[in-house]
mmCIF file of C-alpha atoms in Angstrom:
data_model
loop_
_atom_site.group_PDB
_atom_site.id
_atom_site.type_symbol
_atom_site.label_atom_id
_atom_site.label_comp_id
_atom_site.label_asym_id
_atom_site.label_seq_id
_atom_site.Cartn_x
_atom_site.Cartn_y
_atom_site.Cartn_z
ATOM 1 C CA UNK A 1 0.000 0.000 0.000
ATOM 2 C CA UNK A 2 1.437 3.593 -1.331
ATOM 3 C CA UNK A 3 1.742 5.784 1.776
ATOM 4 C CA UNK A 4 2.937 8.919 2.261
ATOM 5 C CA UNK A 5 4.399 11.008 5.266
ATOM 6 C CA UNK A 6 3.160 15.261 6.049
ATOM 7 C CA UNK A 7 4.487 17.508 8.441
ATOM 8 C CA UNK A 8 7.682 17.633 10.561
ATOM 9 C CA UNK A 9 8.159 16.257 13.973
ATOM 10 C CA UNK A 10 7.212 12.838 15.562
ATOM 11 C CA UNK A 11 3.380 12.932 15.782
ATOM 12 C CA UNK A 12 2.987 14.562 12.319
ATOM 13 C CA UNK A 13 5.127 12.630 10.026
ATOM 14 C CA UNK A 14 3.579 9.519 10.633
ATOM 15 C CA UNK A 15 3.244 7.552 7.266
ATOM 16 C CA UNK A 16 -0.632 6.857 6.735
ATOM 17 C CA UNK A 17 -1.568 5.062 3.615
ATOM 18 C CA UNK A 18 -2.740 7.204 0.671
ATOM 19 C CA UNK A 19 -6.262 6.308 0.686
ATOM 20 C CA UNK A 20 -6.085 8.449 4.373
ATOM 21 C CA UNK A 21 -5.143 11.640 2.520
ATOM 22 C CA UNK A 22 -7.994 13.862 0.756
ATOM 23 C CA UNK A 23 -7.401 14.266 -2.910
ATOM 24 C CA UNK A 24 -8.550 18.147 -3.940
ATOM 25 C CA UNK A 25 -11.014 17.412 -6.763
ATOM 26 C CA UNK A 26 -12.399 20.266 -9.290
ATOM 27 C CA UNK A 27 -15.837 20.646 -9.173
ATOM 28 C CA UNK A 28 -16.401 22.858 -11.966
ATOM 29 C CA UNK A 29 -16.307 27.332 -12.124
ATOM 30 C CA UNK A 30 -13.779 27.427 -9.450
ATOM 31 C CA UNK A 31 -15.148 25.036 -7.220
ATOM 32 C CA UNK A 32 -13.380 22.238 -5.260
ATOM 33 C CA UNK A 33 -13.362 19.576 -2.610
ATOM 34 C CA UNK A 34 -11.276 16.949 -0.619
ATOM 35 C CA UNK A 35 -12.300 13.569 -1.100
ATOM 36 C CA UNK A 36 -10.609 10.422 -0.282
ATOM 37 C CA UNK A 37 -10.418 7.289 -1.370
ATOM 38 C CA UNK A 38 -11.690 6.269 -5.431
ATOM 39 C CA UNK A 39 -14.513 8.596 -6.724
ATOM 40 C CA UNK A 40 -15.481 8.233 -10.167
ATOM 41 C CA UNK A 41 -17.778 11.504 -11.730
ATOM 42 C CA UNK A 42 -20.182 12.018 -14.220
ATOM 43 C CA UNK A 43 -22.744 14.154 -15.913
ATOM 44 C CA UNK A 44 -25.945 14.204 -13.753
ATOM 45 C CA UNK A 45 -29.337 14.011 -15.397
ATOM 46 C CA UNK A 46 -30.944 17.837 -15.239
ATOM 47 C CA UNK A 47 -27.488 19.004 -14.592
ATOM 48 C CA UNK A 48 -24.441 18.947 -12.231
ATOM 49 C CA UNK A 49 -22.494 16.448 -11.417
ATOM 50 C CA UNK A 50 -22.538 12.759 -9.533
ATOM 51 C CA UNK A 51 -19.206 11.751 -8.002
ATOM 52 C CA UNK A 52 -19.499 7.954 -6.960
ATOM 53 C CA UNK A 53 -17.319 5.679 -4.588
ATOM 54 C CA UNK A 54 -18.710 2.323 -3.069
ATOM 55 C CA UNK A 55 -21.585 3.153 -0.898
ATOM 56 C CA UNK A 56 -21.475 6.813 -1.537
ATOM 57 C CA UNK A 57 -22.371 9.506 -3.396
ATOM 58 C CA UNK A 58 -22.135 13.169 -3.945
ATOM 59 C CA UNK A 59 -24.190 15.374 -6.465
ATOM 60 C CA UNK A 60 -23.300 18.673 -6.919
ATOM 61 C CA UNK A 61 -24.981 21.226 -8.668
ATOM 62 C CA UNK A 62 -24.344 25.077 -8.907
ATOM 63 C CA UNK A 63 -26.968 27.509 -7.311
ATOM 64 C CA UNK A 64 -28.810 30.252 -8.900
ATOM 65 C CA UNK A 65 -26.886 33.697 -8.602
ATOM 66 C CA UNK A 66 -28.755 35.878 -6.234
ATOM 67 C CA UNK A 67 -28.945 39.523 -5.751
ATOM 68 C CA UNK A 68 -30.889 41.975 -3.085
ATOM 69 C CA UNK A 69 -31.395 38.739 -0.746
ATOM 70 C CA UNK A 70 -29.898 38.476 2.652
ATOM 71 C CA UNK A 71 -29.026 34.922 3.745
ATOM 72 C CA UNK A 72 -31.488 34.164 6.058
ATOM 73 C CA UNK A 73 -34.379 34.850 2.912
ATOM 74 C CA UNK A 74 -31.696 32.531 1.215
ATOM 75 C CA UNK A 75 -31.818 30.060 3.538
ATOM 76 C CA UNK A 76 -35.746 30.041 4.165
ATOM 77 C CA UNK A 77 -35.902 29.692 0.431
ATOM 78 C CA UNK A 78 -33.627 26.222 0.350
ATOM 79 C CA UNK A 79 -35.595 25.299 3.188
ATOM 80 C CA UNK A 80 -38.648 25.674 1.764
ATOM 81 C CA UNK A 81 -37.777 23.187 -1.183
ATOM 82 C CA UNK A 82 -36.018 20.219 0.743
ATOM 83 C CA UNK A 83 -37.694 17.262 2.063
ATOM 84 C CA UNK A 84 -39.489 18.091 5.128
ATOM 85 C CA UNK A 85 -38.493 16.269 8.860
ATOM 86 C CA UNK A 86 -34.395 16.617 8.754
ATOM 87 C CA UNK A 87 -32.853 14.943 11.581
ATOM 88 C CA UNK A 88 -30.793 18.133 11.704
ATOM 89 C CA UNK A 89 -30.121 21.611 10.688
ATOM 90 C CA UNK A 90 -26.610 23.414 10.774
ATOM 91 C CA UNK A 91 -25.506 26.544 10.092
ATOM 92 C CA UNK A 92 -21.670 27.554 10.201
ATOM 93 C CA UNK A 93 -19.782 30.951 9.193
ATOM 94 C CA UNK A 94 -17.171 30.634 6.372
ATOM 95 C CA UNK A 95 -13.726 31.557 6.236
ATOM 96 C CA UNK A 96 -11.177 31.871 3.344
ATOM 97 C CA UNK A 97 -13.081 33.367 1.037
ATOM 98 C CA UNK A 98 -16.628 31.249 1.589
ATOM 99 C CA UNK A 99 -18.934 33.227 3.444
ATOM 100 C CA UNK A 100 -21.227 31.080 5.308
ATOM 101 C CA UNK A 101 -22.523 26.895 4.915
ATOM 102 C CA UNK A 102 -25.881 25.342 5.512
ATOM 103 C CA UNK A 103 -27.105 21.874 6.082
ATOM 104 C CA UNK A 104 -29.675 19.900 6.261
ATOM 105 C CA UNK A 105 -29.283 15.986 7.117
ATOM 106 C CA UNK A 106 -31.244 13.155 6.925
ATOM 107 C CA UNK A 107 -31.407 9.596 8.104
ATOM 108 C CA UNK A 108 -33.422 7.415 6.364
ATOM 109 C CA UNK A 109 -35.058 3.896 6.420
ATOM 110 C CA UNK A 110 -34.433 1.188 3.725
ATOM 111 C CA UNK A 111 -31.283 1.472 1.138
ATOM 112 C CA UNK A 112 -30.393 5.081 1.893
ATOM 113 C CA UNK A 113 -28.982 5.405 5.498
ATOM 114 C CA UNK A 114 -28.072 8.576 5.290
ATOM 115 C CA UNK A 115 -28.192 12.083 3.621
ATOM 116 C CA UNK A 116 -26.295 15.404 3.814
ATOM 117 C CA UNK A 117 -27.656 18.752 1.872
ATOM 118 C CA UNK A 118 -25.165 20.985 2.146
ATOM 119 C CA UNK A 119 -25.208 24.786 1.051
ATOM 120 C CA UNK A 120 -21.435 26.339 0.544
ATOM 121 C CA UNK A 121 -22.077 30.412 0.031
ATOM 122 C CA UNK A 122 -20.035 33.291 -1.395
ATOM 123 C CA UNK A 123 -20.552 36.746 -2.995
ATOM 124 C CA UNK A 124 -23.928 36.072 -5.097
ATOM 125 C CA UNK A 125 -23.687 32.707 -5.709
ATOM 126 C CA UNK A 126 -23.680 29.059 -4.172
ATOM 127 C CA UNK A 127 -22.928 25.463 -4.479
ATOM 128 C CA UNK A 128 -25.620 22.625 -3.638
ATOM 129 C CA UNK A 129 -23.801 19.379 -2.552
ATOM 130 C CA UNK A 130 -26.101 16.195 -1.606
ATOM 131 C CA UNK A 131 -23.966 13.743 -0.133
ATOM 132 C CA UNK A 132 -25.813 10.770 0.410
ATOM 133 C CA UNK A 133 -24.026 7.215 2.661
ATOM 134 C CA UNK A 134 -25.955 4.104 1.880
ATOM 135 C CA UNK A 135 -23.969 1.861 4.176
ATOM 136 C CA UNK A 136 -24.170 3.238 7.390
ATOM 137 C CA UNK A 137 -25.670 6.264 9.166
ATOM 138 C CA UNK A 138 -22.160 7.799 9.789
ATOM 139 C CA UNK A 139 -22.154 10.696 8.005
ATOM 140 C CA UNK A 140 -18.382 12.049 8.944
ATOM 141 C CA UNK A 141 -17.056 11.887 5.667
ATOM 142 C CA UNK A 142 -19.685 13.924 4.412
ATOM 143 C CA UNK A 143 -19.106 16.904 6.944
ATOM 144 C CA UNK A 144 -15.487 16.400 6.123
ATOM 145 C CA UNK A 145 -16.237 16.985 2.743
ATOM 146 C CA UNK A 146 -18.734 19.554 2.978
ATOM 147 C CA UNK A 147 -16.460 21.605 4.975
ATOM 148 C CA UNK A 148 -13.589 21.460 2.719
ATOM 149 C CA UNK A 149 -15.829 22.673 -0.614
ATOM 150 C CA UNK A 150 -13.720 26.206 -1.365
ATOM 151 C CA UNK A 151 -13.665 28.597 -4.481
ATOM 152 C CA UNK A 152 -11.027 30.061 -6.083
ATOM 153 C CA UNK A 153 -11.147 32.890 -8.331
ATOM 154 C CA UNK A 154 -12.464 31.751 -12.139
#
């Protein structure tokens, strides 16, 4: 197994096998994310994109540009078109360069265990990731995920 070693000093230059280390992926118009392990992408149907690994999934599609809203009618508006009865709501600020994310998660019954929407703002636009777990109801890597989804400028 390929591994690889970060850092200086005792504790951070452990080697941990690749597959342990995220893998900064383009998501399209400046867009990224870490992801680890084997994804495989492709076009989605009605737009975006579907990244796929075993058990999981992400789909990511670009939001509508907004102007003269403040992001609390932004939010009531996503809120107002996702599934009703979320386990959870989360709202965090941003930091370089994103300016605040928004989630909404799920756990489900039957082949889906689990399902993250997650909301990553800046300026006048966003970007709508649905990460969805069908293994288990741990939804860790998703957060993880979620929370490393950064633009750069296009």
């Amino acid at each position: 197994m390929t591994s690889i070693r970060r850092g200086r000093g005792s504790e951070a230059s452990r080697a941990l096998p690749l597959q342990y280390w995220g893998v900064r992926r383009v998501l399209g118009d400046g867009w990224s994310i870490d992801l680890y392990g084997d994804w495989t992408a492709e076009r989605a149907k009605g737009g975006g994109t579907t990244w796929c690994a075993p058990g999981r999934t992400i789909l990511v599609v670009p939001g509508a540009p907004w102007r003269c809203a403040d992001g609390a009618d932004i939010i009531a508006s996503l809120d107002a078109h996702l599934p009703p009865g979320p386990t959870l709501k989360l709202g965090e600020g941003g930091r370089g360069g994103i300016g605040h994310r928004a989630a909404w998660v799920y756990h489900h019954d039957g082949d889906v265990g689990s399902t993250l929407h997650g909301y990553t703002f800046i300026d006048e636009t966003y970007l709508e990731t649905v990460f969805t777990d069908t293994h288990s109801g741990d939804l860790r890597w998703a957060y993880d995920a979620w929370r490393s989804v950064t633009r750069s400028a296009t």
